[in-house]
């Protein structure tokens, strides 16, 4: 996993403001490798659609992935004939590498890509990018697996796609429905912070980008699409599937060890300035309560089973203490990871020590309850003991949550946000790109400028005389 330094927390999402046009609002990238046959009709069809339906200035960028046929010549002719078309030449293959290269250099505030076969109906393009322009979402994806999507493809590809997304849901807890549809968009300010964290340069690039964005709490908008399979696709299914599974393992291991600096991608809660002025409001309380209740319920069951087992060999007080000790260690570890989202080994020993203090308070409550019961009756029934312990544990549970939230796992999130911005780039016609490593802007140096690009609805045919197109 890349762990390059980053400017820090993202600012709140904002609607891209209207102002004199100049920079294209949307940059649609088409990664290609040996697509001399399909490239020209794809670009012309896409250009005609955008010119007719898209209310802002746009650019279509052809990212040539080291093609060995006449694709570069076709791309150059299109760029010469159509002002809104530009082309890049990369000397290494890899769709992820191409997207990182073009997106990192683009000056457009909304970045998108689609496959050259145009399997996805282009009527979904404006709904795809509109939430990014409005500031509602950070990323947007086309979904072939949504209920209202209409898809035409063979059973083999259908099975592979659904199986892969089930794997993502089961192993990485992904909530997005379709990781592989070649129809996605991202805000540039998000891309500049997210791209340096993505390691894959091939087909797994999409999945890695979505998983990291989702785990960081960014908003992913899904658009149901109409999609027709391309029977002439050159994608090697077996190799791609193998690489994807390797990527799932790599990402899962990084998430489990807490090695990803996802806090760099967090946004403040809410986009209304009034929300950001509110102080001392507990964040994530509802989610933490649900997680704590689930962990608490399982811990209570575990505790009662342990108590019943220990009670066979020893007295009630010793059995209670042993059962509480074992269940408390498990409870602290589970709440640390699942309820309060603390990952990695840092502070684990301190958290367990504090958890044992909380355990001591719970022990005092439950032991005191047992002592009171034994004082009231010399030989209480086992069911009565369990009932008293359950009541005492309920009281201890409420106190445990409060102590966990306020003392053991306090929210130390820095409320101050750093404005993430984009570095200046010159307009680019045909160009060659270094492909060993790409960094989104000058992230490590902190030299980014304001990411907000002035926009104004304009006819796509309007051009500036100074524009390279």
CSV table of C-alpha atoms in Angstrom, one decimal:
chain,number,residue,atom,x,y,z
A,1,UNK,CA,0.0,0.0,0.0
A,2,UNK,CA,1.2,3.5,-0.8
A,3,UNK,CA,1.6,5.6,2.3
A,4,UNK,CA,2.8,8.9,0.7
A,5,UNK,CA,2.4,12.0,2.8
A,6,UNK,CA,-0.9,13.8,2.1
A,7,UNK,CA,-2.3,17.3,2.8
A,8,UNK,CA,-4.7,15.9,5.4
A,9,UNK,CA,-8.4,15.9,5.9
A,10,UNK,CA,-10.7,16.9,3.0
A,11,UNK,CA,-12.8,20.0,3.3
A,12,UNK,CA,-16.6,19.9,3.2
A,13,UNK,CA,-18.1,19.3,-0.2
A,14,UNK,CA,-19.4,22.4,-2.0
A,15,UNK,CA,-21.3,23.0,-5.2
A,16,UNK,CA,-18.9,24.0,-7.9
A,17,UNK,CA,-19.7,27.8,-8.2
A,18,UNK,CA,-20.7,29.5,-11.4
A,19,UNK,CA,-18.2,31.9,-12.9
A,20,UNK,CA,-16.7,32.7,-16.4
A,21,UNK,CA,-16.0,29.5,-18.2
A,22,UNK,CA,-12.5,28.6,-19.3
A,23,UNK,CA,-11.5,25.2,-17.9
A,24,UNK,CA,-13.6,22.2,-19.0
A,25,UNK,CA,-15.8,21.1,-16.1
A,26,UNK,CA,-15.7,17.5,-17.1
A,27,UNK,CA,-12.7,15.4,-18.4
A,28,UNK,CA,-13.8,12.0,-19.7
A,29,UNK,CA,-10.9,9.6,-20.1
A,30,UNK,CA,-11.0,6.7,-22.5
A,31,UNK,CA,-8.2,4.2,-21.7
A,32,UNK,CA,-7.3,2.2,-24.9
A,33,UNK,CA,-4.9,-0.5,-25.9
A,34,UNK,CA,-4.9,-1.6,-29.6
A,35,UNK,CA,-8.3,-0.1,-30.3
A,36,UNK,CA,-7.7,1.2,-33.8
A,37,UNK,CA,-11.1,-0.2,-34.9
A,38,UNK,CA,-13.4,1.1,-32.1
A,39,UNK,CA,-11.7,4.3,-31.1
A,40,UNK,CA,-12.9,6.7,-33.8
A,41,UNK,CA,-16.6,5.7,-33.6
A,42,UNK,CA,-16.5,5.8,-29.8
A,43,UNK,CA,-15.0,9.2,-29.6
A,44,UNK,CA,-17.3,10.7,-32.2
A,45,UNK,CA,-20.4,9.2,-30.6
A,46,UNK,CA,-19.4,10.4,-27.2
A,47,UNK,CA,-18.5,13.9,-28.5
A,48,UNK,CA,-21.8,14.2,-30.3
A,49,UNK,CA,-23.7,13.1,-27.1
A,50,UNK,CA,-21.8,15.6,-24.8
A,51,UNK,CA,-22.2,18.5,-27.3
A,52,UNK,CA,-25.9,17.9,-27.5
A,53,UNK,CA,-26.7,17.2,-23.8
A,54,UNK,CA,-24.0,18.4,-21.4
A,55,UNK,CA,-24.5,22.0,-20.2
A,56,UNK,CA,-20.9,22.7,-19.4
A,57,UNK,CA,-17.6,22.8,-21.2
A,58,UNK,CA,-16.0,19.3,-21.5
A,59,UNK,CA,-12.9,17.5,-22.7
A,60,UNK,CA,-12.5,13.9,-24.0
A,61,UNK,CA,-9.0,12.5,-23.3
A,62,UNK,CA,-7.7,9.4,-25.0
A,63,UNK,CA,-5.2,7.6,-22.8
A,64,UNK,CA,-3.2,5.3,-25.1
A,65,UNK,CA,-1.8,2.4,-23.0
A,66,UNK,CA,1.3,1.5,-25.1
A,67,UNK,CA,-0.7,0.4,-28.2
A,68,UNK,CA,1.3,-1.4,-30.9
A,69,UNK,CA,-1.2,-0.9,-33.7
A,70,UNK,CA,-2.4,2.4,-35.3
A,71,UNK,CA,-4.3,3.5,-32.3
A,72,UNK,CA,-1.9,6.5,-31.6
A,73,UNK,CA,-2.4,7.7,-35.2
A,74,UNK,CA,-6.2,7.5,-34.9
A,75,UNK,CA,-6.1,9.3,-31.6
A,76,UNK,CA,-3.9,12.1,-33.0
A,77,UNK,CA,-6.2,12.6,-36.0
A,78,UNK,CA,-9.2,12.9,-33.6
A,79,UNK,CA,-7.4,15.4,-31.5
A,80,UNK,CA,-6.5,17.5,-34.5
A,81,UNK,CA,-10.1,17.4,-35.9
A,82,UNK,CA,-12.1,17.9,-32.7
A,83,UNK,CA,-11.2,20.8,-30.4
A,84,UNK,CA,-12.6,19.0,-27.3
A,85,UNK,CA,-10.4,15.9,-27.8
A,86,UNK,CA,-6.9,15.5,-26.3
A,87,UNK,CA,-4.6,12.5,-26.2
A,88,UNK,CA,-1.9,11.0,-24.0
A,89,UNK,CA,0.6,8.3,-24.9
A,90,UNK,CA,1.8,6.1,-22.1
A,91,UNK,CA,4.6,3.6,-22.7
A,92,UNK,CA,3.3,1.0,-20.2
A,93,UNK,CA,0.0,-0.9,-20.1
A,94,UNK,CA,-2.5,-0.8,-17.3
A,95,UNK,CA,-5.9,0.9,-17.0
A,96,UNK,CA,-5.2,2.0,-13.5
A,97,UNK,CA,-1.9,3.5,-14.6
A,98,UNK,CA,-3.6,5.4,-17.4
A,99,UNK,CA,-6.3,6.8,-15.1
A,100,UNK,CA,-3.8,7.9,-12.5
A,101,UNK,CA,-1.7,9.7,-15.1
A,102,UNK,CA,-4.5,11.6,-16.7
A,103,UNK,CA,-6.6,12.3,-13.6
A,104,UNK,CA,-3.5,13.6,-11.7
A,105,UNK,CA,-2.7,16.1,-14.5
A,106,UNK,CA,-6.2,17.2,-15.4
A,107,UNK,CA,-7.4,20.7,-14.5
A,108,UNK,CA,-11.1,19.7,-14.7
A,109,UNK,CA,-13.0,19.6,-11.4
A,110,UNK,CA,-14.9,16.5,-12.4
A,111,UNK,CA,-13.0,13.5,-13.8
A,112,UNK,CA,-14.6,10.5,-15.4
A,113,UNK,CA,-13.8,7.5,-17.5
A,114,UNK,CA,-15.6,4.9,-19.6
A,115,UNK,CA,-14.6,1.9,-21.7
A,116,UNK,CA,-14.0,2.4,-25.4
A,117,UNK,CA,-16.7,-0.1,-26.4
A,118,UNK,CA,-19.4,2.2,-24.9
A,119,UNK,CA,-21.3,-0.7,-23.5
A,120,UNK,CA,-23.0,1.7,-21.0
A,121,UNK,CA,-25.8,3.8,-22.3
A,122,UNK,CA,-24.5,7.4,-22.5
A,123,UNK,CA,-27.8,8.8,-21.1
A,124,UNK,CA,-26.4,7.8,-17.7
A,125,UNK,CA,-23.4,10.2,-18.0
A,126,UNK,CA,-25.1,13.4,-16.9
A,127,UNK,CA,-26.8,11.6,-13.8
A,128,UNK,CA,-23.4,10.2,-13.1
A,129,UNK,CA,-21.5,13.5,-12.8
A,130,UNK,CA,-24.4,15.8,-11.6
A,131,UNK,CA,-24.0,14.8,-7.9
A,132,UNK,CA,-20.3,15.6,-8.1
A,133,UNK,CA,-20.9,19.0,-9.5
A,134,UNK,CA,-23.6,19.8,-6.9
A,135,UNK,CA,-21.3,18.7,-4.1
A,136,UNK,CA,-23.6,15.9,-3.0
A,137,UNK,CA,-21.2,13.1,-3.6
A,138,UNK,CA,-17.4,12.4,-3.8
A,139,UNK,CA,-17.5,9.6,-6.3
A,140,UNK,CA,-20.1,8.1,-8.7
A,141,UNK,CA,-20.3,4.7,-10.3
A,142,UNK,CA,-22.5,3.1,-12.9
A,143,UNK,CA,-24.2,-0.1,-11.5
A,144,UNK,CA,-25.3,-3.0,-13.7
A,145,UNK,CA,-26.6,-4.8,-10.6
A,146,UNK,CA,-29.1,-2.2,-9.4
A,147,UNK,CA,-32.7,-3.2,-9.5
A,148,UNK,CA,-33.6,-0.8,-12.3
A,149,UNK,CA,-30.6,-1.6,-14.5
A,150,UNK,CA,-31.1,-3.3,-17.8
A,151,UNK,CA,-28.2,-5.6,-18.8
A,152,UNK,CA,-27.6,-7.8,-21.8
A,153,UNK,CA,-24.7,-10.2,-21.3
A,154,UNK,CA,-23.9,-13.9,-21.3
A,155,UNK,CA,-24.3,-16.2,-18.2
A,156,UNK,CA,-20.5,-16.6,-17.8
A,157,UNK,CA,-19.9,-12.9,-17.3
A,158,UNK,CA,-23.0,-12.5,-15.3
A,159,UNK,CA,-21.9,-15.2,-12.8
A,160,UNK,CA,-18.3,-13.8,-12.6
A,161,UNK,CA,-19.5,-10.3,-11.9
A,162,UNK,CA,-22.0,-11.2,-9.2
A,163,UNK,CA,-19.6,-13.7,-7.6
A,164,UNK,CA,-16.9,-11.0,-7.5
A,165,UNK,CA,-19.1,-8.5,-5.9
A,166,UNK,CA,-20.3,-11.1,-3.3
A,167,UNK,CA,-16.6,-11.7,-2.5
A,168,UNK,CA,-16.2,-8.0,-1.9
A,169,UNK,CA,-19.2,-7.8,0.3
A,170,UNK,CA,-18.1,-10.8,2.3
A,171,UNK,CA,-14.4,-10.1,2.7
A,172,UNK,CA,-14.2,-6.3,2.6
A,173,UNK,CA,-17.7,-5.4,3.8
A,174,UNK,CA,-18.2,-3.4,0.6
A,175,UNK,CA,-21.6,-1.8,0.3
A,176,UNK,CA,-21.4,-0.6,-3.3
A,177,UNK,CA,-23.1,-2.9,-5.8
A,178,UNK,CA,-20.8,-3.0,-8.8
A,179,UNK,CA,-17.0,-2.5,-8.7
A,180,UNK,CA,-16.2,-3.4,-12.2
A,181,UNK,CA,-18.5,-1.4,-14.4
A,182,UNK,CA,-16.3,0.8,-16.7
A,183,UNK,CA,-18.3,3.9,-16.0
A,184,UNK,CA,-17.1,6.0,-13.0
A,185,UNK,CA,-16.5,9.6,-12.0
A,186,UNK,CA,-14.7,11.4,-9.1
A,187,UNK,CA,-14.2,15.0,-7.9
A,188,UNK,CA,-10.7,16.2,-8.6
A,189,UNK,CA,-10.1,17.4,-5.0
A,190,UNK,CA,-10.9,13.8,-3.8
A,191,UNK,CA,-8.8,12.2,-6.5
A,192,UNK,CA,-5.7,14.2,-5.5
A,193,UNK,CA,-5.8,12.8,-2.0
A,194,UNK,CA,-7.1,9.3,-2.9
A,195,UNK,CA,-4.9,8.5,-5.9
A,196,UNK,CA,-1.5,8.4,-4.0
A,197,UNK,CA,-3.0,5.7,-1.7
A,198,UNK,CA,-3.9,3.3,-4.6
A,199,UNK,CA,-1.3,0.8,-5.4
A,200,UNK,CA,-2.8,-1.2,-8.3
A,201,UNK,CA,-2.2,-0.1,-11.9
A,202,UNK,CA,-4.5,-2.6,-13.7
A,203,UNK,CA,-8.1,-3.7,-13.5
A,204,UNK,CA,-8.2,-3.8,-9.7
A,205,UNK,CA,-7.7,-0.1,-9.6
A,206,UNK,CA,-11.4,0.6,-9.6
A,207,UNK,CA,-12.1,-1.8,-6.7
A,208,UNK,CA,-9.2,-0.4,-4.6
A,209,UNK,CA,-10.4,3.1,-5.2
A,210,UNK,CA,-13.9,2.4,-4.1
A,211,UNK,CA,-13.0,0.3,-1.0
A,212,UNK,CA,-10.6,3.0,0.3
A,213,UNK,CA,-13.2,5.7,-0.4
A,214,UNK,CA,-16.0,3.9,1.3
A,215,UNK,CA,-13.9,2.9,4.3
A,216,UNK,CA,-12.9,6.6,4.7
A,217,UNK,CA,-16.5,7.6,4.8
A,218,UNK,CA,-16.7,9.3,1.4
A,219,UNK,CA,-20.0,9.3,-0.4
A,220,UNK,CA,-20.4,7.1,-3.4
A,221,UNK,CA,-23.3,7.7,-5.7
A,222,UNK,CA,-24.7,4.8,-7.8
A,223,UNK,CA,-26.5,5.2,-11.1
A,224,UNK,CA,-28.4,2.3,-12.6
A,225,UNK,CA,-27.3,1.8,-16.1
A,226,UNK,CA,-28.4,0.1,-19.3
A,227,UNK,CA,-25.5,-2.1,-20.4
A,228,UNK,CA,-24.8,-4.4,-23.4
A,229,UNK,CA,-21.9,-6.8,-23.3
A,230,UNK,CA,-19.2,-6.4,-26.0
A,231,UNK,CA,-18.6,-9.9,-27.4
A,232,UNK,CA,-15.3,-8.8,-28.9
A,233,UNK,CA,-13.8,-7.6,-25.5
A,234,UNK,CA,-10.1,-8.3,-25.2
A,235,UNK,CA,-10.2,-8.6,-21.4
A,236,UNK,CA,-8.5,-11.8,-20.2
A,237,UNK,CA,-11.1,-13.1,-17.7
A,238,UNK,CA,-9.0,-15.7,-15.8
A,239,UNK,CA,-5.9,-13.4,-15.4
A,240,UNK,CA,-8.1,-10.4,-14.4
A,241,UNK,CA,-10.0,-12.5,-11.8
A,242,UNK,CA,-6.8,-13.9,-10.3
A,243,UNK,CA,-5.3,-10.4,-10.1
A,244,UNK,CA,-8.5,-9.1,-8.5
A,245,UNK,CA,-8.5,-11.8,-5.8
A,246,UNK,CA,-4.8,-11.0,-5.0
A,247,UNK,CA,-5.8,-7.4,-4.7
A,248,UNK,CA,-8.7,-8.3,-2.4
A,249,UNK,CA,-6.3,-10.2,-0.1
A,250,UNK,CA,-3.8,-7.3,-0.1
A,251,UNK,CA,-6.5,-4.7,0.7
A,252,UNK,CA,-8.1,-6.9,3.4
A,253,UNK,CA,-4.7,-7.4,5.1
A,254,UNK,CA,-4.0,-3.6,5.0
A,255,UNK,CA,-7.3,-2.8,6.5
A,256,UNK,CA,-7.0,-5.5,9.2
A,257,UNK,CA,-3.6,-4.1,10.3
A,258,UNK,CA,-4.7,-0.5,10.1
A,259,UNK,CA,-1.8,0.5,7.8
A,260,UNK,CA,-3.9,2.7,5.6
A,261,UNK,CA,-4.1,6.4,6.6
A,262,UNK,CA,-7.8,6.7,5.8
A,263,UNK,CA,-8.2,9.7,8.1
A,264,UNK,CA,-6.7,11.8,5.3
A,265,UNK,CA,-9.9,11.3,3.3
A,266,UNK,CA,-12.4,12.2,6.0
A,267,UNK,CA,-14.9,15.0,5.6
A,268,UNK,CA,-16.7,17.0,8.2
A,269,UNK,CA,-20.2,16.0,9.1
A,270,UNK,CA,-22.7,17.9,6.9
A,271,UNK,CA,-22.2,20.5,4.3
A,272,UNK,CA,-24.3,23.3,5.8
A,273,UNK,CA,-22.1,25.8,7.6
A,274,UNK,CA,-24.4,25.8,10.5
A,275,UNK,CA,-23.6,22.1,11.0
A,276,UNK,CA,-19.9,22.8,11.1
A,277,UNK,CA,-20.3,25.5,13.7
A,278,UNK,CA,-21.8,23.2,16.2
A,279,UNK,CA,-19.3,22.1,18.8
A,280,UNK,CA,-19.3,19.3,21.4
A,281,UNK,CA,-21.9,17.2,19.5
A,282,UNK,CA,-21.2,13.5,19.9
A,283,UNK,CA,-20.4,12.0,16.5
A,284,UNK,CA,-21.4,8.4,15.5
A,285,UNK,CA,-23.3,7.9,18.7
A,286,UNK,CA,-26.1,5.9,17.1
A,287,UNK,CA,-23.6,3.6,15.3
A,288,UNK,CA,-21.5,3.1,18.4
A,289,UNK,CA,-24.6,2.3,20.5
A,290,UNK,CA,-25.7,-0.4,18.0
A,291,UNK,CA,-22.2,-1.8,17.9
A,292,UNK,CA,-21.8,-1.8,21.6
A,293,UNK,CA,-25.2,-3.5,22.1
A,294,UNK,CA,-24.3,-6.3,19.7
A,295,UNK,CA,-20.9,-6.8,21.3
A,296,UNK,CA,-22.5,-6.5,24.7
A,297,UNK,CA,-25.1,-9.1,23.9
A,298,UNK,CA,-22.6,-11.6,22.7
A,299,UNK,CA,-20.3,-10.8,25.6
A,300,UNK,CA,-23.1,-11.4,28.1
A,301,UNK,CA,-23.9,-14.8,26.5
A,302,UNK,CA,-20.2,-15.6,26.6
A,303,UNK,CA,-20.0,-14.5,30.2
A,304,UNK,CA,-23.0,-16.6,31.3
A,305,UNK,CA,-21.6,-19.7,29.5
A,306,UNK,CA,-18.3,-19.2,31.3
A,307,UNK,CA,-20.0,-18.6,34.6
A,308,UNK,CA,-22.0,-21.8,34.3
A,309,UNK,CA,-18.9,-23.7,33.4
A,310,UNK,CA,-16.8,-22.3,36.2
A,311,UNK,CA,-19.6,-22.7,38.7
A,312,UNK,CA,-19.3,-26.5,38.4
A,313,UNK,CA,-15.8,-26.4,39.9
A,314,UNK,CA,-15.9,-23.4,42.2
A,315,UNK,CA,-18.0,-21.1,44.2
A,316,UNK,CA,-20.2,-18.3,42.8
A,317,UNK,CA,-17.9,-15.4,43.6
A,318,UNK,CA,-14.8,-17.1,42.0
A,319,UNK,CA,-16.8,-18.2,39.0
A,320,UNK,CA,-18.2,-14.7,38.6
A,321,UNK,CA,-14.7,-13.1,38.8
A,322,UNK,CA,-13.2,-15.6,36.3
A,323,UNK,CA,-16.0,-15.3,33.8
A,324,UNK,CA,-16.0,-11.5,34.0
A,325,UNK,CA,-12.2,-11.3,33.5
A,326,UNK,CA,-12.2,-13.5,30.4
A,327,UNK,CA,-15.3,-11.9,28.9
A,328,UNK,CA,-14.0,-8.4,29.7
A,329,UNK,CA,-10.8,-8.9,27.7
A,330,UNK,CA,-12.8,-10.2,24.8
A,331,UNK,CA,-15.3,-7.4,25.2
A,332,UNK,CA,-12.7,-4.6,25.2
A,333,UNK,CA,-11.0,-6.0,22.1
A,334,UNK,CA,-14.3,-6.3,20.2
A,335,UNK,CA,-15.5,-2.9,21.2
A,336,UNK,CA,-12.1,-1.4,20.3
A,337,UNK,CA,-12.2,-2.7,16.8
A,338,UNK,CA,-16.0,-2.9,16.0
A,339,UNK,CA,-17.7,-0.2,18.0
A,340,UNK,CA,-15.1,2.6,18.2
A,341,UNK,CA,-13.2,1.8,15.0
A,342,UNK,CA,-9.7,1.7,16.5
A,343,UNK,CA,-7.4,-0.3,14.2
A,344,UNK,CA,-3.8,-1.4,14.5
A,345,UNK,CA,-1.9,-2.4,17.6
A,346,UNK,CA,-1.1,1.1,18.8
A,347,UNK,CA,-2.5,1.7,22.3
A,348,UNK,CA,-3.9,-1.8,22.6
A,349,UNK,CA,-2.2,-2.6,25.9
A,350,UNK,CA,-3.3,0.7,27.4
A,351,UNK,CA,-6.9,0.1,26.2
A,352,UNK,CA,-6.9,-3.3,27.8
A,353,UNK,CA,-5.5,-1.9,31.0
A,354,UNK,CA,-8.3,0.7,31.1
A,355,UNK,CA,-10.8,-2.0,30.2
A,356,UNK,CA,-9.7,-3.9,33.2
A,357,UNK,CA,-10.5,-0.9,35.4
A,358,UNK,CA,-13.9,-0.9,33.8
A,359,UNK,CA,-14.0,-4.6,34.5
A,360,UNK,CA,-13.3,-3.9,38.1
A,361,UNK,CA,-16.3,-1.7,38.4
A,362,UNK,CA,-18.5,-4.3,36.8
A,363,UNK,CA,-17.1,-6.9,39.1
A,364,UNK,CA,-17.9,-4.7,42.1
A,365,UNK,CA,-21.5,-4.3,40.9
A,366,UNK,CA,-22.1,-8.0,40.1
A,367,UNK,CA,-20.2,-9.3,43.2
A,368,UNK,CA,-22.2,-6.9,45.4
A,369,UNK,CA,-25.4,-8.2,43.9
A,370,UNK,CA,-24.4,-11.8,44.6
A,371,UNK,CA,-23.4,-10.9,48.1
A,372,UNK,CA,-26.7,-9.2,48.7
A,373,UNK,CA,-28.5,-12.3,47.3
A,374,UNK,CA,-26.5,-14.7,49.5
A,375,UNK,CA,-27.3,-12.5,52.5
A,376,UNK,CA,-31.0,-12.7,51.7
A,377,UNK,CA,-31.0,-16.5,51.3
A,378,UNK,CA,-28.5,-19.1,52.2
A,379,UNK,CA,-28.9,-21.3,49.1
A,380,UNK,CA,-30.3,-19.4,46.2
A,381,UNK,CA,-31.4,-21.3,43.1
A,382,UNK,CA,-29.1,-21.2,40.1
A,383,UNK,CA,-31.8,-19.5,38.0
A,384,UNK,CA,-32.1,-16.8,40.7
A,385,UNK,CA,-28.4,-16.2,40.6
A,386,UNK,CA,-28.5,-15.8,36.8
A,387,UNK,CA,-31.4,-13.4,37.0
A,388,UNK,CA,-29.6,-11.2,39.6
A,389,UNK,CA,-26.4,-11.3,37.5
A,390,UNK,CA,-28.3,-10.2,34.3
A,391,UNK,CA,-29.8,-7.3,36.1
A,392,UNK,CA,-26.4,-6.3,37.6
A,393,UNK,CA,-24.8,-6.6,34.2
A,394,UNK,CA,-27.3,-4.4,32.6
A,395,UNK,CA,-26.4,-1.6,35.0
A,396,UNK,CA,-22.7,-2.3,34.5
A,397,UNK,CA,-23.2,-2.3,30.7
A,398,UNK,CA,-24.6,1.3,30.7
A,399,UNK,CA,-21.7,2.5,32.9
A,400,UNK,CA,-19.2,0.5,30.7
A,401,UNK,CA,-20.4,2.2,27.5
A,402,UNK,CA,-20.1,5.7,29.1
A,403,UNK,CA,-16.6,4.9,30.3
A,404,UNK,CA,-15.5,3.4,27.0
A,405,UNK,CA,-16.7,6.4,25.1
A,406,UNK,CA,-15.5,9.1,27.4
A,407,UNK,CA,-12.3,7.6,28.8
A,408,UNK,CA,-11.0,4.4,27.1
A,409,UNK,CA,-11.8,5.3,23.4
A,410,UNK,CA,-12.4,9.1,23.4
A,411,UNK,CA,-13.0,10.8,20.1
A,412,UNK,CA,-9.8,12.6,19.3
A,413,UNK,CA,-10.7,13.5,15.8
A,414,UNK,CA,-9.3,17.0,15.0
A,415,UNK,CA,-12.2,19.2,14.1
A,416,UNK,CA,-10.0,21.5,12.0
A,417,UNK,CA,-9.9,20.7,8.3
A,418,UNK,CA,-7.2,21.4,5.8
A,419,UNK,CA,-8.3,22.7,2.5
A,420,UNK,CA,-7.2,20.3,-0.2
A,421,UNK,CA,-6.4,21.9,-3.5
A,422,UNK,CA,-5.1,21.2,-6.9
A,423,UNK,CA,-1.7,22.1,-8.3
A,424,UNK,CA,-1.7,24.2,-11.5
A,425,UNK,CA,-1.3,22.3,-14.8
A,426,UNK,CA,-0.8,23.6,-18.3
A,427,UNK,CA,-3.2,22.7,-21.0
A,428,UNK,CA,-2.0,19.6,-22.7
A,429,UNK,CA,-2.2,18.3,-26.3
A,430,UNK,CA,-0.6,15.0,-27.2
A,431,UNK,CA,2.0,14.2,-24.5
A,432,UNK,CA,4.0,11.4,-23.1
A,433,UNK,CA,3.9,10.5,-19.4
A,434,UNK,CA,6.3,8.9,-17.0
A,435,UNK,CA,4.7,5.8,-15.6
A,436,UNK,CA,6.9,4.4,-12.8
A,437,UNK,CA,5.0,6.3,-10.1
A,438,UNK,CA,2.4,9.0,-10.2
A,439,UNK,CA,1.6,11.4,-7.4
A,440,UNK,CA,-1.6,13.5,-7.4
A,441,UNK,CA,-0.3,17.0,-7.5
A,442,UNK,CA,2.3,18.2,-5.0
A,443,UNK,CA,0.7,16.4,-2.1
A,444,UNK,CA,3.9,15.8,-0.1
A,445,UNK,CA,5.1,19.4,-0.5
A,446,UNK,CA,1.9,21.1,0.5
A,447,UNK,CA,2.0,23.4,-2.6
A,448,UNK,CA,-1.5,22.8,-3.8
A,449,UNK,CA,-3.7,25.8,-4.7
A,450,UNK,CA,-7.4,26.2,-4.4
A,451,UNK,CA,-9.3,23.2,-5.8
A,452,UNK,CA,-12.4,25.2,-6.7
A,453,UNK,CA,-12.6,25.8,-10.4
A,454,UNK,CA,-15.0,28.6,-11.6
A,455,UNK,CA,-17.8,27.2,-13.7
A,456,UNK,CA,-20.6,28.5,-15.9
A,457,UNK,CA,-23.1,26.6,-18.0
A,458,UNK,CA,-21.8,27.1,-21.5
A,459,UNK,CA,-22.3,25.6,-24.9
A,460,UNK,CA,-19.6,22.9,-25.4
A,461,UNK,CA,-18.8,24.4,-28.8
A,462,UNK,CA,-17.6,27.7,-27.3
A,463,UNK,CA,-13.9,27.8,-27.2
A,464,UNK,CA,-11.3,30.2,-25.9
A,465,UNK,CA,-8.7,31.4,-28.4
A,466,UNK,CA,-6.0,30.7,-25.8
A,467,UNK,CA,-7.3,27.1,-25.3
A,468,UNK,CA,-5.0,24.4,-26.8
A,469,UNK,CA,-8.1,22.7,-28.3
